[in-house]
């Protein structure tokens, strides 16, 4: 299995495999992607398996928690 690291360069084309999978949750899904874009510069990480399903880990620096 491949692990995909999301970044500013690929977040537009990658699914973030979160709970916002229903079309009615699209605003929340886009808000989460926008939030992630802003956090990448702070060292925030989002890794996911290249599989169907919700298999991911996200983490940031403790100083910014």
PDB file of N, CA, C and O in Angstrom:
ATOM      1  N   UNK A   1       0.823  -1.182   0.000  1.00  0.00           N
ATOM      2  CA  UNK A   1       0.000   0.000   0.000  1.00  0.00           C
ATOM      3  C   UNK A   1       0.865   1.242   0.000  1.00  0.00           C
ATOM      4  O   UNK A   1       1.842   1.307   0.724  1.00  0.00           O
ATOM      5  N   UNK A   2       0.452   2.191  -0.803  1.00  0.00           N
ATOM      6  CA  UNK A   2       1.175   3.462  -0.851  1.00  0.00           C
ATOM      7  C   UNK A   2       0.600   4.438   0.160  1.00  0.00           C
ATOM      8  O   UNK A   2      -0.599   4.457   0.420  1.00  0.00           O
ATOM      9  N   UNK A   3       1.475   5.249   0.722  1.00  0.00           N
ATOM     10  CA  UNK A   3       1.061   6.321   1.621  1.00  0.00           C
ATOM     11  C   UNK A   3       1.197   7.631   0.857  1.00  0.00           C
ATOM     12  O   UNK A   3       2.251   7.917   0.286  1.00  0.00           O
ATOM     13  N   UNK A   4       0.134   8.419   0.859  1.00  0.00           N
ATOM     14  CA  UNK A   4       0.128   9.707   0.181  1.00  0.00           C
ATOM     15  C   UNK A   4       0.234  10.797   1.234  1.00  0.00           C
ATOM     16  O   UNK A   4      -0.532  10.830   2.192  1.00  0.00           O
ATOM     17  N   UNK A   5       1.184  11.695   1.065  1.00  0.00           N
ATOM     18  CA  UNK A   5       1.329  12.858   1.934  1.00  0.00           C
ATOM     19  C   UNK A   5       0.680  14.043   1.227  1.00  0.00           C
ATOM     20  O   UNK A   5       1.099  14.423   0.134  1.00  0.00           O
ATOM     21  N   UNK A   6      -0.355  14.590   1.829  1.00  0.00           N
ATOM     22  CA  UNK A   6      -1.002  15.745   1.231  1.00  0.00           C
ATOM     23  C   UNK A   6      -0.150  16.985   1.413  1.00  0.00           C
ATOM     24  O   UNK A   6       0.552  17.135   2.417  1.00  0.00           O
ATOM     25  N   UNK A   7      -0.227  17.864   0.442  1.00  0.00           N
ATOM     26  CA  UNK A   7       0.523  19.114   0.465  1.00  0.00           C
ATOM     27  C   UNK A   7      -0.258  20.147  -0.336  1.00  0.00           C
ATOM     28  O   UNK A   7      -1.280  19.839  -0.947  1.00  0.00           O
ATOM     29  N   UNK A   8       0.249  21.359  -0.368  1.00  0.00           N
ATOM     30  CA  UNK A   8      -0.393  22.408  -1.168  1.00  0.00           C
ATOM     31  C   UNK A   8      -0.453  22.011  -2.641  1.00  0.00           C
ATOM     32  O   UNK A   8      -1.382  22.380  -3.345  1.00  0.00           O
ATOM     33  N   UNK A   9       0.511  21.253  -3.114  1.00  0.00           N
ATOM     34  CA  UNK A   9       0.573  20.916  -4.538  1.00  0.00           C
ATOM     35  C   UNK A   9      -0.386  19.812  -4.956  1.00  0.00           C
ATOM     36  O   UNK A   9      -0.719  19.703  -6.131  1.00  0.00           O
ATOM     37  N   UNK A  10      -0.870  18.993  -4.009  1.00  0.00           N
ATOM     38  CA  UNK A  10      -1.756  17.905  -4.418  1.00  0.00           C
ATOM     39  C   UNK A  10      -3.115  17.887  -3.710  1.00  0.00           C
ATOM     40  O   UNK A  10      -3.957  17.063  -4.020  1.00  0.00           O
ATOM     41  N   UNK A  11      -3.355  18.794  -2.784  1.00  0.00           N
ATOM     42  CA  UNK A  11      -4.600  18.736  -2.022  1.00  0.00           C
ATOM     43  C   UNK A  11      -5.834  18.973  -2.893  1.00  0.00           C
ATOM     44  O   UNK A  11      -6.902  18.436  -2.625  1.00  0.00           O
ATOM     45  N   UNK A  12      -5.708  19.730  -3.959  1.00  0.00           N
ATOM     46  CA  UNK A  12      -6.855  19.984  -4.835  1.00  0.00           C
ATOM     47  C   UNK A  12      -7.333  18.704  -5.517  1.00  0.00           C
ATOM     48  O   UNK A  12      -8.528  18.522  -5.741  1.00  0.00           O
ATOM     49  N   UNK A  13      -6.416  17.809  -5.811  1.00  0.00           N
ATOM     50  CA  UNK A  13      -6.780  16.592  -6.539  1.00  0.00           C
ATOM     51  C   UNK A  13      -6.946  15.367  -5.649  1.00  0.00           C
ATOM     52  O   UNK A  13      -7.386  14.328  -6.112  1.00  0.00           O
ATOM     53  N   UNK A  14      -6.604  15.458  -4.381  1.00  0.00           N
ATOM     54  CA  UNK A  14      -6.693  14.318  -3.470  1.00  0.00           C
ATOM     55  C   UNK A  14      -7.926  14.409  -2.576  1.00  0.00           C
ATOM     56  O   UNK A  14      -8.322  15.488  -2.144  1.00  0.00           O
ATOM     57  N   UNK A  15      -8.507  13.260  -2.302  1.00  0.00           N
ATOM     58  CA  UNK A  15      -9.621  13.169  -1.356  1.00  0.00           C
ATOM     59  C   UNK A  15      -9.034  13.167   0.043  1.00  0.00           C
ATOM     60  O   UNK A  15      -8.004  12.533   0.286  1.00  0.00           O
ATOM     61  N   UNK A  16      -9.665  13.871   0.980  1.00  0.00           N
ATOM     62  CA  UNK A  16      -9.110  13.924   2.332  1.00  0.00           C
ATOM     63  C   UNK A  16      -9.709  12.879   3.263  1.00  0.00           C
ATOM     64  O   UNK A  16      -9.439  12.885   4.453  1.00  0.00           O
ATOM     65  N   UNK A  17     -10.518  11.982   2.737  1.00  0.00           N
ATOM     66  CA  UNK A  17     -11.059  10.817   3.448  1.00  0.00           C
ATOM     67  C   UNK A  17     -11.544  11.135   4.858  1.00  0.00           C
ATOM     68  O   UNK A  17     -11.212  10.450   5.812  1.00  0.00           O
ATOM     69  N   UNK A  18     -12.315  12.183   4.973  1.00  0.00           N
ATOM     70  CA  UNK A  18     -12.873  12.512   6.282  1.00  0.00           C
ATOM     71  C   UNK A  18     -14.362  12.168   6.308  1.00  0.00           C
ATOM     72  O   UNK A  18     -14.897  11.607   5.364  1.00  0.00           O
ATOM     73  N   UNK A  19     -15.033  12.515   7.370  1.00  0.00           N
ATOM     74  CA  UNK A  19     -16.442  12.153   7.540  1.00  0.00           C
ATOM     75  C   UNK A  19     -17.361  12.907   6.587  1.00  0.00           C
ATOM     76  O   UNK A  19     -18.514  12.563   6.448  1.00  0.00           O
ATOM     77  N   UNK A  20     -16.857  13.933   5.923  1.00  0.00           N
ATOM     78  CA  UNK A  20     -17.676  14.736   5.020  1.00  0.00           C
ATOM     79  C   UNK A  20     -17.799  14.065   3.658  1.00  0.00           C
ATOM     80  O   UNK A  20     -17.343  14.581   2.654  1.00  0.00           O
ATOM     81  N   UNK A  21     -18.408  12.912   3.590  1.00  0.00           N
ATOM     82  CA  UNK A  21     -18.507  12.197   2.320  1.00  0.00           C
ATOM     83  C   UNK A  21     -19.847  12.415   1.624  1.00  0.00           C
ATOM     84  O   UNK A  21     -19.966  12.193   0.426  1.00  0.00           O
ATOM     85  N   UNK A  22     -20.851  12.870   2.339  1.00  0.00           N
ATOM     86  CA  UNK A  22     -22.163  13.139   1.763  1.00  0.00           C
ATOM     87  C   UNK A  22     -22.130  14.487   1.040  1.00  0.00           C
ATOM     88  O   UNK A  22     -21.511  15.431   1.514  1.00  0.00           O
ATOM     89  N   UNK A  23     -22.795  14.588  -0.099  1.00  0.00           N
ATOM     90  CA  UNK A  23     -22.804  15.826  -0.891  1.00  0.00           C
ATOM     91  C   UNK A  23     -23.306  17.020  -0.076  1.00  0.00           C
ATOM     92  O   UNK A  23     -22.871  18.139  -0.287  1.00  0.00           O
ATOM     93  N   UNK A  24     -24.231  16.780   0.864  1.00  0.00           N
ATOM     94  CA  UNK A  24     -24.748  17.894   1.661  1.00  0.00           C
ATOM     95  C   UNK A  24     -23.678  18.472   2.586  1.00  0.00           C
ATOM     96  O   UNK A  24     -23.828  19.558   3.107  1.00  0.00           O
ATOM     97  N   UNK A  25     -22.585  17.761   2.770  1.00  0.00           N
ATOM     98  CA  UNK A  25     -21.482  18.219   3.622  1.00  0.00           C
ATOM     99  C   UNK A  25     -20.378  18.895   2.829  1.00  0.00           C
ATOM    100  O   UNK A  25     -19.305  19.179   3.372  1.00  0.00           O
ATOM    101  N   UNK A  26     -20.609  19.156   1.538  1.00  0.00           N
ATOM    102  CA  UNK A  26     -19.573  19.744   0.681  1.00  0.00           C
ATOM    103  C   UNK A  26     -18.982  21.037   1.254  1.00  0.00           C
ATOM    104  O   UNK A  26     -17.758  21.206   1.222  1.00  0.00           O
ATOM    105  N   UNK A  27     -19.787  21.956   1.803  1.00  0.00           N
ATOM    106  CA  UNK A  27     -19.174  23.161   2.388  1.00  0.00           C
ATOM    107  C   UNK A  27     -18.179  22.832   3.503  1.00  0.00           C
ATOM    108  O   UNK A  27     -17.117  23.450   3.596  1.00  0.00           O
ATOM    109  N   UNK A  28     -18.497  21.851   4.348  1.00  0.00           N
ATOM    110  CA  UNK A  28     -17.578  21.451   5.414  1.00  0.00           C
ATOM    111  C   UNK A  28     -16.324  20.798   4.870  1.00  0.00           C
ATOM    112  O   UNK A  28     -15.224  21.001   5.380  1.00  0.00           O
ATOM    113  N   UNK A  29     -16.480  20.006   3.819  1.00  0.00           N
ATOM    114  CA  UNK A  29     -15.351  19.342   3.165  1.00  0.00           C
ATOM    115  C   UNK A  29     -14.390  20.380   2.592  1.00  0.00           C
ATOM    116  O   UNK A  29     -13.174  20.303   2.801  1.00  0.00           O
ATOM    117  N   UNK A  30     -14.929  21.366   1.894  1.00  0.00           N
ATOM    118  CA  UNK A  30     -14.096  22.433   1.317  1.00  0.00           C
ATOM    119  C   UNK A  30     -13.458  23.281   2.417  1.00  0.00           C
ATOM    120  O   UNK A  30     -12.303  23.694   2.289  1.00  0.00           O
ATOM    121  N   UNK A  31     -14.190  23.529   3.494  1.00  0.00           N
ATOM    122  CA  UNK A  31     -13.629  24.287   4.616  1.00  0.00           C
ATOM    123  C   UNK A  31     -12.443  23.544   5.224  1.00  0.00           C
ATOM    124  O   UNK A  31     -11.436  24.154   5.585  1.00  0.00           O
ATOM    125  N   UNK A  32     -12.562  22.226   5.349  1.00  0.00           N
ATOM    126  CA  UNK A  32     -11.457  21.423   5.902  1.00  0.00           C
ATOM    127  C   UNK A  32     -10.232  21.493   4.983  1.00  0.00           C
ATOM    128  O   UNK A  32      -9.103  21.654   5.440  1.00  0.00           O
ATOM    129  N   UNK A  33     -10.450  21.404   3.668  1.00  0.00           N
ATOM    130  CA  UNK A  33      -9.328  21.503   2.731  1.00  0.00           C
ATOM    131  C   UNK A  33      -8.663  22.874   2.826  1.00  0.00           C
ATOM    132  O   UNK A  33      -7.434  22.980   2.803  1.00  0.00           O
ATOM    133  N   UNK A  34      -9.457  23.922   2.937  1.00  0.00           N
ATOM    134  CA  UNK A  34      -8.896  25.267   3.062  1.00  0.00           C
ATOM    135  C   UNK A  34      -8.111  25.405   4.352  1.00  0.00           C
ATOM    136  O   UNK A  34      -7.031  26.007   4.373  1.00  0.00           O
ATOM    137  N   UNK A  35      -8.633  24.838   5.438  1.00  0.00           N
ATOM    138  CA  UNK A  35      -7.936  24.876   6.720  1.00  0.00           C
ATOM    139  C   UNK A  35      -6.593  24.155   6.611  1.00  0.00           C
ATOM    140  O   UNK A  35      -5.571  24.648   7.090  1.00  0.00           O
ATOM    141  N   UNK A  36      -6.589  22.986   5.964  1.00  0.00           N
ATOM    142  CA  UNK A  36      -5.345  22.230   5.784  1.00  0.00           C
ATOM    143  C   UNK A  36      -4.326  23.033   4.985  1.00  0.00           C
ATOM    144  O   UNK A  36      -3.138  23.058   5.331  1.00  0.00           O
ATOM    145  N   UNK A  37      -4.772  23.678   3.910  1.00  0.00           N
ATOM    146  CA  UNK A  37      -3.854  24.498   3.097  1.00  0.00           C
ATOM    147  C   UNK A  37      -3.123  25.526   3.961  1.00  0.00           C
ATOM    148  O   UNK A  37      -1.930  25.761   3.790  1.00  0.00           O
ATOM    149  N   UNK A  38      -3.842  26.141   4.872  1.00  0.00           N
ATOM    150  CA  UNK A  38      -3.246  27.152   5.749  1.00  0.00           C
ATOM    151  C   UNK A  38      -2.309  26.529   6.780  1.00  0.00           C
ATOM    152  O   UNK A  38      -1.346  27.156   7.204  1.00  0.00           O
ATOM    153  N   UNK A  39      -2.567  25.317   7.201  1.00  0.00           N
ATOM    154  CA  UNK A  39      -1.753  24.665   8.231  1.00  0.00           C
ATOM    155  C   UNK A  39      -0.466  24.048   7.689  1.00  0.00           C
ATOM    156  O   UNK A  39       0.474  23.829   8.444  1.00  0.00           O
ATOM    157  N   UNK A  40      -0.394  23.719   6.412  1.00  0.00           N
ATOM    158  CA  UNK A  40       0.810  23.073   5.870  1.00  0.00           C
ATOM    159  C   UNK A  40       2.055  23.925   6.123  1.00  0.00           C
ATOM    160  O   UNK A  40       3.116  23.395   6.426  1.00  0.00           O
ATOM    161  N   UNK A  41       1.927  25.252   6.029  1.00  0.00           N
ATOM    162  CA  UNK A  41       3.076  26.129   6.277  1.00  0.00           C
ATOM    163  C   UNK A  41       3.531  26.086   7.735  1.00  0.00           C
ATOM    164  O   UNK A  41       4.653  26.451   8.044  1.00  0.00           O
ATOM    165  N   UNK A  42       2.652  25.640   8.624  1.00  0.00           N
ATOM    166  CA  UNK A  42       2.985  25.524  10.047  1.00  0.00           C
ATOM    167  C   UNK A  42       3.550  24.149  10.388  1.00  0.00           C
ATOM    168  O   UNK A  42       3.793  23.840  11.545  1.00  0.00           O
ATOM    169  N   UNK A  43       3.713  23.292   9.384  1.00  0.00           N
ATOM    170  CA  UNK A  43       4.258  21.959   9.622  1.00  0.00           C
ATOM    171  C   UNK A  43       3.214  20.881   9.821  1.00  0.00           C
ATOM    172  O   UNK A  43       3.550  19.744  10.163  1.00  0.00           O
ATOM    173  N   UNK A  44       1.940  21.211   9.643  1.00  0.00           N
ATOM    174  CA  UNK A  44       0.870  20.227   9.810  1.00  0.00           C
ATOM    175  C   UNK A  44       1.016  19.137   8.761  1.00  0.00           C
ATOM    176  O   UNK A  44       1.375  19.404   7.619  1.00  0.00           O
ATOM    177  N   UNK A  45       0.754  17.892   9.156  1.00  0.00           N
ATOM    178  CA  UNK A  45       0.908  16.742   8.273  1.00  0.00           C
ATOM    179  C   UNK A  45      -0.421  16.007   8.115  1.00  0.00           C
ATOM    180  O   UNK A  45      -1.170  15.861   9.077  1.00  0.00           O
ATOM    181  N   UNK A  46      -0.676  15.547   6.909  1.00  0.00           N
ATOM    182  CA  UNK A  46      -1.850  14.719   6.630  1.00  0.00           C
ATOM    183  C   UNK A  46      -1.373  13.604   5.720  1.00  0.00           C
ATOM    184  O   UNK A  46      -0.919  13.841   4.608  1.00  0.00           O
ATOM    185  N   UNK A  47      -1.427  12.379   6.226  1.00  0.00           N
ATOM    186  CA  UNK A  47      -1.006  11.198   5.470  1.00  0.00           C
ATOM    187  C   UNK A  47      -2.200  10.268   5.340  1.00  0.00           C
ATOM    188  O   UNK A  47      -2.998  10.139   6.276  1.00  0.00           O
ATOM    189  N   UNK A  48      -2.316   9.617   4.193  1.00  0.00           N
ATOM    190  CA  UNK A  48      -3.407   8.664   4.000  1.00  0.00           C
ATOM    191  C   UNK A  48      -2.933   7.500   3.167  1.00  0.00           C
ATOM    192  O   UNK A  48      -1.985   7.611   2.388  1.00  0.00           O
ATOM    193  N   UNK A  49      -3.582   6.366   3.365  1.00  0.00           N
ATOM    194  CA  UNK A  49      -3.291   5.208   2.523  1.00  0.00           C
ATOM    195  C   UNK A  49      -4.008   5.380   1.194  1.00  0.00           C
ATOM    196  O   UNK A  49      -5.116   5.926   1.139  1.00  0.00           O
ATOM    197  N   UNK A  50      -3.398   4.921   0.142  1.00  0.00           N
ATOM    198  CA  UNK A  50      -3.988   4.995  -1.195  1.00  0.00           C
ATOM    199  C   UNK A  50      -4.939   3.810  -1.376  1.00  0.00           C
ATOM    200  O   UNK A  50      -4.685   2.909  -2.165  1.00  0.00           O
ATOM    201  N   UNK A  51      -6.017   3.815  -0.583  1.00  0.00           N
ATOM    202  CA  UNK A  51      -7.030   2.762  -0.623  1.00  0.00           C
ATOM    203  C   UNK A  51      -8.403   3.419  -0.489  1.00  0.00           C
ATOM    204  O   UNK A  51      -8.515   4.558  -0.069  1.00  0.00           O
ATOM    205  N   UNK A  52      -9.422   2.677  -0.842  1.00  0.00           N
ATOM    206  CA  UNK A  52     -10.776   3.190  -0.649  1.00  0.00           C
ATOM    207  C   UNK A  52     -11.116   3.066   0.837  1.00  0.00           C
ATOM    208  O   UNK A  52     -10.935   2.027   1.440  1.00  0.00           O
ATOM    209  N   UNK A  53     -11.586   4.131   1.414  1.00  0.00           N
ATOM    210  CA  UNK A  53     -11.938   4.105   2.823  1.00  0.00           C
ATOM    211  C   UNK A  53     -11.303   5.256   3.572  1.00  0.00           C
ATOM    212  O   UNK A  53     -10.585   6.075   3.008  1.00  0.00           O
ATOM    213  N   UNK A  54     -11.548   5.296   4.840  1.00  0.00           N
ATOM    214  CA  UNK A  54     -11.058   6.379   5.689  1.00  0.00           C
ATOM    215  C   UNK A  54      -9.868   5.889   6.499  1.00  0.00           C
ATOM    216  O   UNK A  54     -10.009   5.489   7.658  1.00  0.00           O
ATOM    217  N   UNK A  55      -8.702   5.884   5.887  1.00  0.00           N
ATOM    218  CA  UNK A  55      -7.474   5.421   6.533  1.00  0.00           C
ATOM    219  C   UNK A  55      -6.466   6.551   6.435  1.00  0.00           C
ATOM    220  O   UNK A  55      -5.826   6.750   5.412  1.00  0.00           O
ATOM    221  N   UNK A  56      -6.364   7.341   7.517  1.00  0.00           N
ATOM    222  CA  UNK A  56      -5.475   8.498   7.478  1.00  0.00           C
ATOM    223  C   UNK A  56      -5.011   8.854   8.878  1.00  0.00           C
ATOM    224  O   UNK A  56      -5.570   8.403   9.869  1.00  0.00           O
ATOM    225  N   UNK A  57      -3.969   9.688   8.928  1.00  0.00           N
ATOM    226  CA  UNK A  57      -3.488  10.276  10.180  1.00  0.00           C
ATOM    227  C   UNK A  57      -3.134  11.718   9.866  1.00  0.00           C
ATOM    228  O   UNK A  57      -2.611  12.026   8.799  1.00  0.00           O
ATOM    229  N   UNK A  58      -3.468  12.583  10.796  1.00  0.00           N
ATOM    230  CA  UNK A  58      -3.089  13.983  10.651  1.00  0.00           C
ATOM    231  C   UNK A  58      -2.553  14.468  11.987  1.00  0.00           C
ATOM    232  O   UNK A  58      -3.031  14.064  13.032  1.00  0.00           O
ATOM    233  N   UNK A  59      -1.520  15.290  11.915  1.00  0.00           N
ATOM    234  CA  UNK A  59      -0.896  15.746  13.153  1.00  0.00           C
ATOM    235  C   UNK A  59      -0.147  17.037  12.892  1.00  0.00           C
ATOM    236  O   UNK A  59       0.206  17.374  11.773  1.00  0.00           O
ATOM    237  N   UNK A  60       0.081  17.772  13.980  1.00  0.00           N
ATOM    238  CA  UNK A  60       0.801  19.028  13.899  1.00  0.00           C
ATOM    239  C   UNK A  60       1.727  19.164  15.089  1.00  0.00           C
ATOM    240  O   UNK A  60       1.786  18.296  15.975  1.00  0.00           O
ATOM    241  N   UNK A  61       2.422  20.276  15.121  1.00  0.00           N
ATOM    242  CA  UNK A  61       3.362  20.539  16.203  1.00  0.00           C
ATOM    243  C   UNK A  61       2.597  20.783  17.504  1.00  0.00           C
ATOM    244  O   UNK A  61       1.587  21.493  17.530  1.00  0.00           O
ATOM    245  N   UNK A  62       3.087  20.219  18.594  1.00  0.00           N
ATOM    246  CA  UNK A  62       2.437  20.373  19.893  1.00  0.00           C
ATOM    247  C   UNK A  62       2.363  21.840  20.307  1.00  0.00           C
ATOM    248  O   UNK A  62       1.397  22.259  20.939  1.00  0.00           O
ATOM    249  N   UNK A  63       3.358  22.621  19.936  1.00  0.00           N
ATOM    250  CA  UNK A  63       3.372  24.035  20.309  1.00  0.00           C
ATOM    251  C   UNK A  63       2.215  24.807  19.696  1.00  0.00           C
ATOM    252  O   UNK A  63       1.842  25.871  20.196  1.00  0.00           O
ATOM    253  N   UNK A  64       1.648  24.288  18.608  1.00  0.00           N
ATOM    254  CA  UNK A  64       0.561  24.983  17.928  1.00  0.00           C
ATOM    255  C   UNK A  64      -0.802  24.367  18.236  1.00  0.00           C
ATOM    256  O   UNK A  64      -1.826  24.826  17.718  1.00  0.00           O
ATOM    257  N   UNK A  65      -0.812  23.338  19.073  1.00  0.00           N
ATOM    258  CA  UNK A  65      -2.081  22.667  19.397  1.00  0.00           C
ATOM    259  C   UNK A  65      -2.942  23.499  20.306  1.00  0.00           C
ATOM    260  O   UNK A  65      -2.504  24.336  21.032  1.00  0.00           O
TER     261      UNK A  65
END
